[in-house]
PDB file of C-alpha atoms in Angstrom:
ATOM      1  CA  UNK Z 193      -9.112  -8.390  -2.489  1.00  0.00           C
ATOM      2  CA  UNK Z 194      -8.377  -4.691  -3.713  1.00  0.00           C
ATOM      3  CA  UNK Z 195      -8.871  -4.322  -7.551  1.00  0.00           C
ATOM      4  CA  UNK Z 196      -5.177  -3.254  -8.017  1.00  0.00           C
ATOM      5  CA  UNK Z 197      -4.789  -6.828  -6.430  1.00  0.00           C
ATOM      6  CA  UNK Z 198      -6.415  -8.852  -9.076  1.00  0.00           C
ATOM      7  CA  UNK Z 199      -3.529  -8.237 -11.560  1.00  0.00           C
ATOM      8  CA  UNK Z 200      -1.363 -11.296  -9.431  1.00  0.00           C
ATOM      9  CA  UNK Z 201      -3.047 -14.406  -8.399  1.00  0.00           C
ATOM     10  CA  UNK Z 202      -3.964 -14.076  -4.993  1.00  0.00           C
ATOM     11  CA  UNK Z 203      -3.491 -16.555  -1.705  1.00  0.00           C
ATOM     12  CA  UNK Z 204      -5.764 -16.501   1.300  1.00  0.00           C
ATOM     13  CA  UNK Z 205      -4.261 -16.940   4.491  1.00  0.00           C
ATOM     14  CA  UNK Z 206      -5.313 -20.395   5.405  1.00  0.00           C
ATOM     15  CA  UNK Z 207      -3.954 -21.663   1.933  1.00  0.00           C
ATOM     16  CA  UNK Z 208      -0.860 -20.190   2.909  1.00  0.00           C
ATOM     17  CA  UNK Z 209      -0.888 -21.577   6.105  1.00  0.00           C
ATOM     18  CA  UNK Z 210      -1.283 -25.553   4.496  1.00  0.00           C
ATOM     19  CA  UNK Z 211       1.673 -24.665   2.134  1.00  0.00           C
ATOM     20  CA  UNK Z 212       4.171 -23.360   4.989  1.00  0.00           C
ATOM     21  CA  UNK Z 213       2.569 -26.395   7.529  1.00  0.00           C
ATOM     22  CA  UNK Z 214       3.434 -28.693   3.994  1.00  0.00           C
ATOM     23  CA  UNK Z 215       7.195 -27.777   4.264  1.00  0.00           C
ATOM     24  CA  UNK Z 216       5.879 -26.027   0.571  1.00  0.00           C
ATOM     25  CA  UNK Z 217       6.043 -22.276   1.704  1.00  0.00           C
ATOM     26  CA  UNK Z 218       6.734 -20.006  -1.151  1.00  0.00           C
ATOM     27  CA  UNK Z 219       9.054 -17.287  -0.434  1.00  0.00           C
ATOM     28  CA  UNK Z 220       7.602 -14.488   1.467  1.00  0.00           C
ATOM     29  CA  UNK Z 221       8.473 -10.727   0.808  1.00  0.00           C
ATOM     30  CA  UNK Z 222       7.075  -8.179   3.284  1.00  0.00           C
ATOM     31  CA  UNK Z 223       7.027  -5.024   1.142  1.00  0.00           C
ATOM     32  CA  UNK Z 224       6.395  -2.387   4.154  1.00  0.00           C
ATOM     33  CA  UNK Z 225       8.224   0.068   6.227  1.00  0.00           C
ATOM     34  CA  UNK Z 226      10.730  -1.881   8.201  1.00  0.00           C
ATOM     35  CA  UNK Z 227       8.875  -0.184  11.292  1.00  0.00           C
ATOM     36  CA  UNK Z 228       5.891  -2.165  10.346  1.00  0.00           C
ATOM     37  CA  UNK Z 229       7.924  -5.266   9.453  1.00  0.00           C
ATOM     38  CA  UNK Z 230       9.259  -4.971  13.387  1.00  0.00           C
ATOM     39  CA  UNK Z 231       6.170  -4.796  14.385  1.00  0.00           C
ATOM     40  CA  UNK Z 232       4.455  -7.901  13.739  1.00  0.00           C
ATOM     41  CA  UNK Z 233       5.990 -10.142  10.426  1.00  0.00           C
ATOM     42  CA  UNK Z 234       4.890 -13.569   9.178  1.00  0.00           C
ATOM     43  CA  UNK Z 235       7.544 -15.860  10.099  1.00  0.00           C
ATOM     44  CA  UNK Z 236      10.179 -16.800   7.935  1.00  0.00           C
ATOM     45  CA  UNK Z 237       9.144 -13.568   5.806  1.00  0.00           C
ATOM     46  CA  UNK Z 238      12.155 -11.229   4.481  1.00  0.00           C
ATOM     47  CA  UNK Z 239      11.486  -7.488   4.322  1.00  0.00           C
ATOM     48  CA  UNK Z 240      12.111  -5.806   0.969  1.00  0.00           C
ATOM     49  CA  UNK Z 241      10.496  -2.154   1.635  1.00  0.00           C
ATOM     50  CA  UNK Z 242       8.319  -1.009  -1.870  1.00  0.00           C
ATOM     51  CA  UNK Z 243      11.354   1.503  -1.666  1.00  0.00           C
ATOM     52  CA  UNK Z 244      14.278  -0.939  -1.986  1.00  0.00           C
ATOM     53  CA  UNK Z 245      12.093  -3.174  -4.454  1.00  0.00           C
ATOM     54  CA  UNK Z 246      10.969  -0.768  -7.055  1.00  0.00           C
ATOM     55  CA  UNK Z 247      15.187   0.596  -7.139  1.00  0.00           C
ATOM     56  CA  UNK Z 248      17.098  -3.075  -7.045  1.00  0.00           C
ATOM     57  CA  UNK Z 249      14.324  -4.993  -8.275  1.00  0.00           C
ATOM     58  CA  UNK Z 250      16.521  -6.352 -11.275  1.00  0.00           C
ATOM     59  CA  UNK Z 251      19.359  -7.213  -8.147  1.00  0.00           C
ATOM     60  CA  UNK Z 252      16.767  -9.466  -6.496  1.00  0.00           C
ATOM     61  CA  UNK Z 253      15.719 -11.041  -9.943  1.00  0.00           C
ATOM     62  CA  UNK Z 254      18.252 -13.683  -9.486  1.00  0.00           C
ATOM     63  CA  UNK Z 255      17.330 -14.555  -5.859  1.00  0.00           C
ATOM     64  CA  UNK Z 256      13.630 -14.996  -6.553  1.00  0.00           C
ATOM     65  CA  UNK Z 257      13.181 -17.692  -8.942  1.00  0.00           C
ATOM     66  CA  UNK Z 258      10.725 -19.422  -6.787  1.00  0.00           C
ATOM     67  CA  UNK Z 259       6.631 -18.992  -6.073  1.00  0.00           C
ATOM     68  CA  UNK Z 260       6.591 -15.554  -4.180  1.00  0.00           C
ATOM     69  CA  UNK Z 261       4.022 -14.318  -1.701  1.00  0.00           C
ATOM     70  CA  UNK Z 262       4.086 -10.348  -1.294  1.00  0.00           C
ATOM     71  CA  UNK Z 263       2.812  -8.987   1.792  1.00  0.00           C
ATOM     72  CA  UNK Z 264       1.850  -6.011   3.402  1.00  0.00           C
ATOM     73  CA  UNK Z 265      -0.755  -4.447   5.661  1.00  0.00           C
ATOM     74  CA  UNK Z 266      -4.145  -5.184   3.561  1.00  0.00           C
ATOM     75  CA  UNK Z 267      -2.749  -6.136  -0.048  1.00  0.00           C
ATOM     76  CA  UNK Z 268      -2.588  -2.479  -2.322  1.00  0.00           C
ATOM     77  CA  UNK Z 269       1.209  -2.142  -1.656  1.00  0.00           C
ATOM     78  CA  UNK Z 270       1.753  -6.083  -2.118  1.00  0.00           C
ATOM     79  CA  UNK Z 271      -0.023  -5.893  -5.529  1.00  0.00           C
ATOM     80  CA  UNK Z 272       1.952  -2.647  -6.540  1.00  0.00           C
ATOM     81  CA  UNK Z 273       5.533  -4.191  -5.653  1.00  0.00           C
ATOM     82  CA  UNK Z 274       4.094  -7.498  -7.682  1.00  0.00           C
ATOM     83  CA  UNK Z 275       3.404  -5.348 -11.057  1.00  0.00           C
ATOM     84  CA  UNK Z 276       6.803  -4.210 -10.647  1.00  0.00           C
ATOM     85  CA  UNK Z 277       8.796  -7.720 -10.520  1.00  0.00           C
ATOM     86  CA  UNK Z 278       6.349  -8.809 -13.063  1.00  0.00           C
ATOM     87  CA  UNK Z 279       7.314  -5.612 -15.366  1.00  0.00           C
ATOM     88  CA  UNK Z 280      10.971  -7.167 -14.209  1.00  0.00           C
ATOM     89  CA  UNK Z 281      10.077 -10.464 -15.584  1.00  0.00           C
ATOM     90  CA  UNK Z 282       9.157 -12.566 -12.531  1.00  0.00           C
ATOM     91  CA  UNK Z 283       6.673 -15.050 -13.247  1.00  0.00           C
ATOM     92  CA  UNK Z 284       5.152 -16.894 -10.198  1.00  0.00           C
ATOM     93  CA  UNK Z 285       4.021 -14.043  -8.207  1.00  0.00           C
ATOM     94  CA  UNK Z 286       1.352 -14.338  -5.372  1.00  0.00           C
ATOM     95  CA  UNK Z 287      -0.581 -11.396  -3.415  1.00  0.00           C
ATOM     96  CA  UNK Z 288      -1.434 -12.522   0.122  1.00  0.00           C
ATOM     97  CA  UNK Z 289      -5.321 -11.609   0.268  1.00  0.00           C
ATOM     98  CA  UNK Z 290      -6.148  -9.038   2.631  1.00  0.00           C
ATOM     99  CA  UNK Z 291      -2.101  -8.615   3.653  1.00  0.00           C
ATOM    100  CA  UNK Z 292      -1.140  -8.965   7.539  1.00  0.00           C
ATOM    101  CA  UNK Z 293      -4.972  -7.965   8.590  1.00  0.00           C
ATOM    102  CA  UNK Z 294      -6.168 -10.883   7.288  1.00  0.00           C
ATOM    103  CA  UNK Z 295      -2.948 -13.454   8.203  1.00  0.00           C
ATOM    104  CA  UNK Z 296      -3.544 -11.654  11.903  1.00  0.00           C
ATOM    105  CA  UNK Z 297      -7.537 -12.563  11.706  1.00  0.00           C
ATOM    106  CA  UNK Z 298      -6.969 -15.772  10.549  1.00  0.00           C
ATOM    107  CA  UNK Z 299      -5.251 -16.168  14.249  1.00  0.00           C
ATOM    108  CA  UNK Z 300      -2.177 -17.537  11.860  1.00  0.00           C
ATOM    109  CA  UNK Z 301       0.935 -16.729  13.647  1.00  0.00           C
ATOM    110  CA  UNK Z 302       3.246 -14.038  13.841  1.00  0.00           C
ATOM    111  CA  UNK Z 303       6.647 -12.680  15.137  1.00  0.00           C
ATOM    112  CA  UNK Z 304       5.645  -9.427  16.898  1.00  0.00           C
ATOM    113  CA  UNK Z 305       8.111  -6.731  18.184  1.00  0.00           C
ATOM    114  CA  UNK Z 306       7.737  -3.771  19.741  1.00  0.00           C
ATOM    115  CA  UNK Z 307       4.303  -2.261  19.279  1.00  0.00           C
ATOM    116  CA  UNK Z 308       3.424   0.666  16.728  1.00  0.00           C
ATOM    117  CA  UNK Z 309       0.876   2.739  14.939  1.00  0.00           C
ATOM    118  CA  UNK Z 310      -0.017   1.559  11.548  1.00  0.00           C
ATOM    119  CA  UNK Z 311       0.641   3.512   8.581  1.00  0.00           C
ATOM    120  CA  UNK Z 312      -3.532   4.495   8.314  1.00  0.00           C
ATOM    121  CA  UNK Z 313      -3.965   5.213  11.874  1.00  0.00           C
ATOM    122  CA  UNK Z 314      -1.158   7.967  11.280  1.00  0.00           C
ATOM    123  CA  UNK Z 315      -2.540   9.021   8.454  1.00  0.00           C
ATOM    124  CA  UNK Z 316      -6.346   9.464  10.125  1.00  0.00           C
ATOM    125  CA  UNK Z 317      -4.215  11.446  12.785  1.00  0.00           C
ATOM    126  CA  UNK Z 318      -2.173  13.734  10.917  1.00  0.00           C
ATOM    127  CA  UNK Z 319      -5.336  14.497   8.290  1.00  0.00           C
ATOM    128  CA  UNK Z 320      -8.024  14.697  11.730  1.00  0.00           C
ATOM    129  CA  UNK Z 321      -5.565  17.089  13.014  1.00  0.00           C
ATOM    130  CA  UNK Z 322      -5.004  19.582  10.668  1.00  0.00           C
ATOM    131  CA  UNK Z 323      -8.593  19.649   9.401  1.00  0.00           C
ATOM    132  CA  UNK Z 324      -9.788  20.433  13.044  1.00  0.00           C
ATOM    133  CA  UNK Z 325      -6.970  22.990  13.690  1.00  0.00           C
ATOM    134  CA  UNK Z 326      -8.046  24.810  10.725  1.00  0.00           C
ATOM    135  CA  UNK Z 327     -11.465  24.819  11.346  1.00  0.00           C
ATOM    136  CA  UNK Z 328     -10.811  26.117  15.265  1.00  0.00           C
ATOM    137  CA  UNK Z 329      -8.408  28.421  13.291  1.00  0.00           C
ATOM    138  CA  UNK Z 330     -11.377  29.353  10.846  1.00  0.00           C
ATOM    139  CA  UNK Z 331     -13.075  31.151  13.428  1.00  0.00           C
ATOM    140  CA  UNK Z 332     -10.249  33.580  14.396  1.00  0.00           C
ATOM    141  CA  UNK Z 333      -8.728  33.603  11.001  1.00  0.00           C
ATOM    142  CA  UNK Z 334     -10.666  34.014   7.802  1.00  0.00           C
ATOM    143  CA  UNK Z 335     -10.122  31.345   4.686  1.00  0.00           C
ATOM    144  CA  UNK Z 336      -7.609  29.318   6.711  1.00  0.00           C
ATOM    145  CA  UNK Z 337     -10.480  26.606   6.729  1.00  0.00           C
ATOM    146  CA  UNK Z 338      -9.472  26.025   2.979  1.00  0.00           C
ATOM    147  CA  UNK Z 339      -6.093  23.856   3.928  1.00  0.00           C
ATOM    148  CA  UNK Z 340      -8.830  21.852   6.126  1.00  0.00           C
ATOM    149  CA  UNK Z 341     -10.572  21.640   2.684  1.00  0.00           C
ATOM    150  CA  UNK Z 342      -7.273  20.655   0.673  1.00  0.00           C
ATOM    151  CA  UNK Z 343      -6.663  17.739   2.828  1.00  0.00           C
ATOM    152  CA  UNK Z 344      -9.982  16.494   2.804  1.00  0.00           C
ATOM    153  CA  UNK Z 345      -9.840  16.741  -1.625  1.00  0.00           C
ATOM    154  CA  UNK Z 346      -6.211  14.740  -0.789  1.00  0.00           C
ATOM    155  CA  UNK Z 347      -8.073  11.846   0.830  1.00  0.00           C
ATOM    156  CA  UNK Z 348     -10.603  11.638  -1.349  1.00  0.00           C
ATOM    157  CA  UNK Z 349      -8.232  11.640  -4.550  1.00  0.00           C
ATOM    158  CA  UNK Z 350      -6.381   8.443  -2.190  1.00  0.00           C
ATOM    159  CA  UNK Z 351      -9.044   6.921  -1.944  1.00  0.00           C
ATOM    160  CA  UNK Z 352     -10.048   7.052  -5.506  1.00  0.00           C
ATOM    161  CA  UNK Z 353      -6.661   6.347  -6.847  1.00  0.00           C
ATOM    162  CA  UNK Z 354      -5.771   3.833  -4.369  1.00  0.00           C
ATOM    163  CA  UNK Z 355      -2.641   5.806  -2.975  1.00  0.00           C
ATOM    164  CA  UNK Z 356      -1.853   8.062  -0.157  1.00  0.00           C
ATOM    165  CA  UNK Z 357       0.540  11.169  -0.586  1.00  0.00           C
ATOM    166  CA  UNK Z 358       0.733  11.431   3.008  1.00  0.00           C
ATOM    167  CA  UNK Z 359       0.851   7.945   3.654  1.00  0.00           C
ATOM    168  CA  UNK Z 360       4.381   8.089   1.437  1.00  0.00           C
ATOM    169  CA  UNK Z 361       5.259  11.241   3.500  1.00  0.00           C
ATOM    170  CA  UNK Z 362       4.828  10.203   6.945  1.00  0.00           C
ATOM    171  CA  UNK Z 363       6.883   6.630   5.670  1.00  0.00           C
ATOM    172  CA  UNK Z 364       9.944   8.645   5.361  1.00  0.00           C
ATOM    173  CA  UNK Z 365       9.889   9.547   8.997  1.00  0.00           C
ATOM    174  CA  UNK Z 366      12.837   7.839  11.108  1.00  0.00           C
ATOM    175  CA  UNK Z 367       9.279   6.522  13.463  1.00  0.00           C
ATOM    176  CA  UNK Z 368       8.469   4.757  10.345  1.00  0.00           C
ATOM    177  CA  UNK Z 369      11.334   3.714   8.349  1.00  0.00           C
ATOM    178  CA  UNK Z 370      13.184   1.883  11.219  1.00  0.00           C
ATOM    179  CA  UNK Z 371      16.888   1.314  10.537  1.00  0.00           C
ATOM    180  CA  UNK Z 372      18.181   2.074   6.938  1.00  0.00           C
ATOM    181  CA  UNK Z 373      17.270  -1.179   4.412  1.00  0.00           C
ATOM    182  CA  UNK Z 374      20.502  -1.944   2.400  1.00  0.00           C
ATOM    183  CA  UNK Z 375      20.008  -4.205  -0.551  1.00  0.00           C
ATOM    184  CA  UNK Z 376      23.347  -6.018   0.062  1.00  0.00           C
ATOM    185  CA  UNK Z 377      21.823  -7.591   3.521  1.00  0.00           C
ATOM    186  CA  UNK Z 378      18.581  -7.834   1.759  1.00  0.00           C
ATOM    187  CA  UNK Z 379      20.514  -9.827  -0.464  1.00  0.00           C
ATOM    188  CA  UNK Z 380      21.966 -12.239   2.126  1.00  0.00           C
ATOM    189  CA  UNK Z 381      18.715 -12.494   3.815  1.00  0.00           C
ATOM    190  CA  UNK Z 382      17.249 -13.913   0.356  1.00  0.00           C
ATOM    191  CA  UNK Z 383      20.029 -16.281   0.157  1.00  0.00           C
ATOM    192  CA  UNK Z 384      20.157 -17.482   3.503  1.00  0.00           C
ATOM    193  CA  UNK Z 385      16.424 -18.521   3.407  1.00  0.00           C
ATOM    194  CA  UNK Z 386      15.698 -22.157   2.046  1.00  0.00           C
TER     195      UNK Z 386
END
């Protein structure tokens, strides 16, 4: 479990598993991109992008007054969207431990859609990319290595702090964000689960 995880009390996958097999399930909220959510989703689970949480999360309030399970690709963005509902006032909140990588390991099953590049692998490519540009680049053109050198102090400050500039950045593209998330069928989705 990430340490920004440990705030919320976590659930592994196969726990989650015996609750959902139980006819128990807590309420599942996917916090990522809706391209990610089409991707590959826990069944049953209603996407509420970290976007659309953090700006109506005192709309959704009302429709969550039972156990929750956020999830998202390995936890960190689950147990930021659960510090905001708890900020909110919603008690019974639950991380799922290790996010979709570790429901997906677990061999526990999934709806899967069309298939996409995860939000890191982007990221790996984008940073890869423009640090090995620059260095060819470097050779030709003196101090352009230095944006190489930027990106690489970028990472490292992500991976200290546990966020990703570029990660947010390459979210907003239409590849990522899927079709626009409105909080009204958010909404219905939330009330249309049992």
């Amino acid at each position: 479990m990430t340490s920004n995880a440990s705030r919320a009390a976590a659930i592994d996958s196969a726990a989650l598993q015996r609750l959902i097999g139980e006819g128990r399930g807590p309420r599942l909220l996917d916090v990522r991109t809706p391209g990610e959510f089409r991707t590959v989703h826990i069944p049953g689970a209603c996407n509420v992008p970290m976007a659309t949480l953090r700006e109506h999360r005192a709309e959704l309030l009302s429709h969550l007054d039972e156990d929750v399970v956020l999830v998202c690709r390995s936890g960190t963005r689950a147990a930021q969207a659960e510090a905001a509902l708890a900020e909110a006032g919603l008690p019974n909140l639950r991380v799922l431990d290790g996010g979709m990588i570790a429901w997906e390991t677990a061999g526990a099953p999934v709806n899967r859609g069309s298939d996409r590049w995860d939000m890191e692998r982007q990221v790996r490519l984008v940073a890869g990319s423009i640090v090995l540009t620059t260095g060819l680049a470097g050779l030709l053109v003196p101090g352009i290595h230095l944006i190489g050198t930027a990106v690489g102090a970028g990472l490292t400050y992500a991976a200290v702090s546990n966020s990703c500039a570029m990660g947010m950045l390459l979210a907003k593209l239409p590849y990522n964000r899927g079709p626009r998330t409105d909080i009204r069928t958010v909404i219905a989705a939330l009330r249309d689960k049992p």
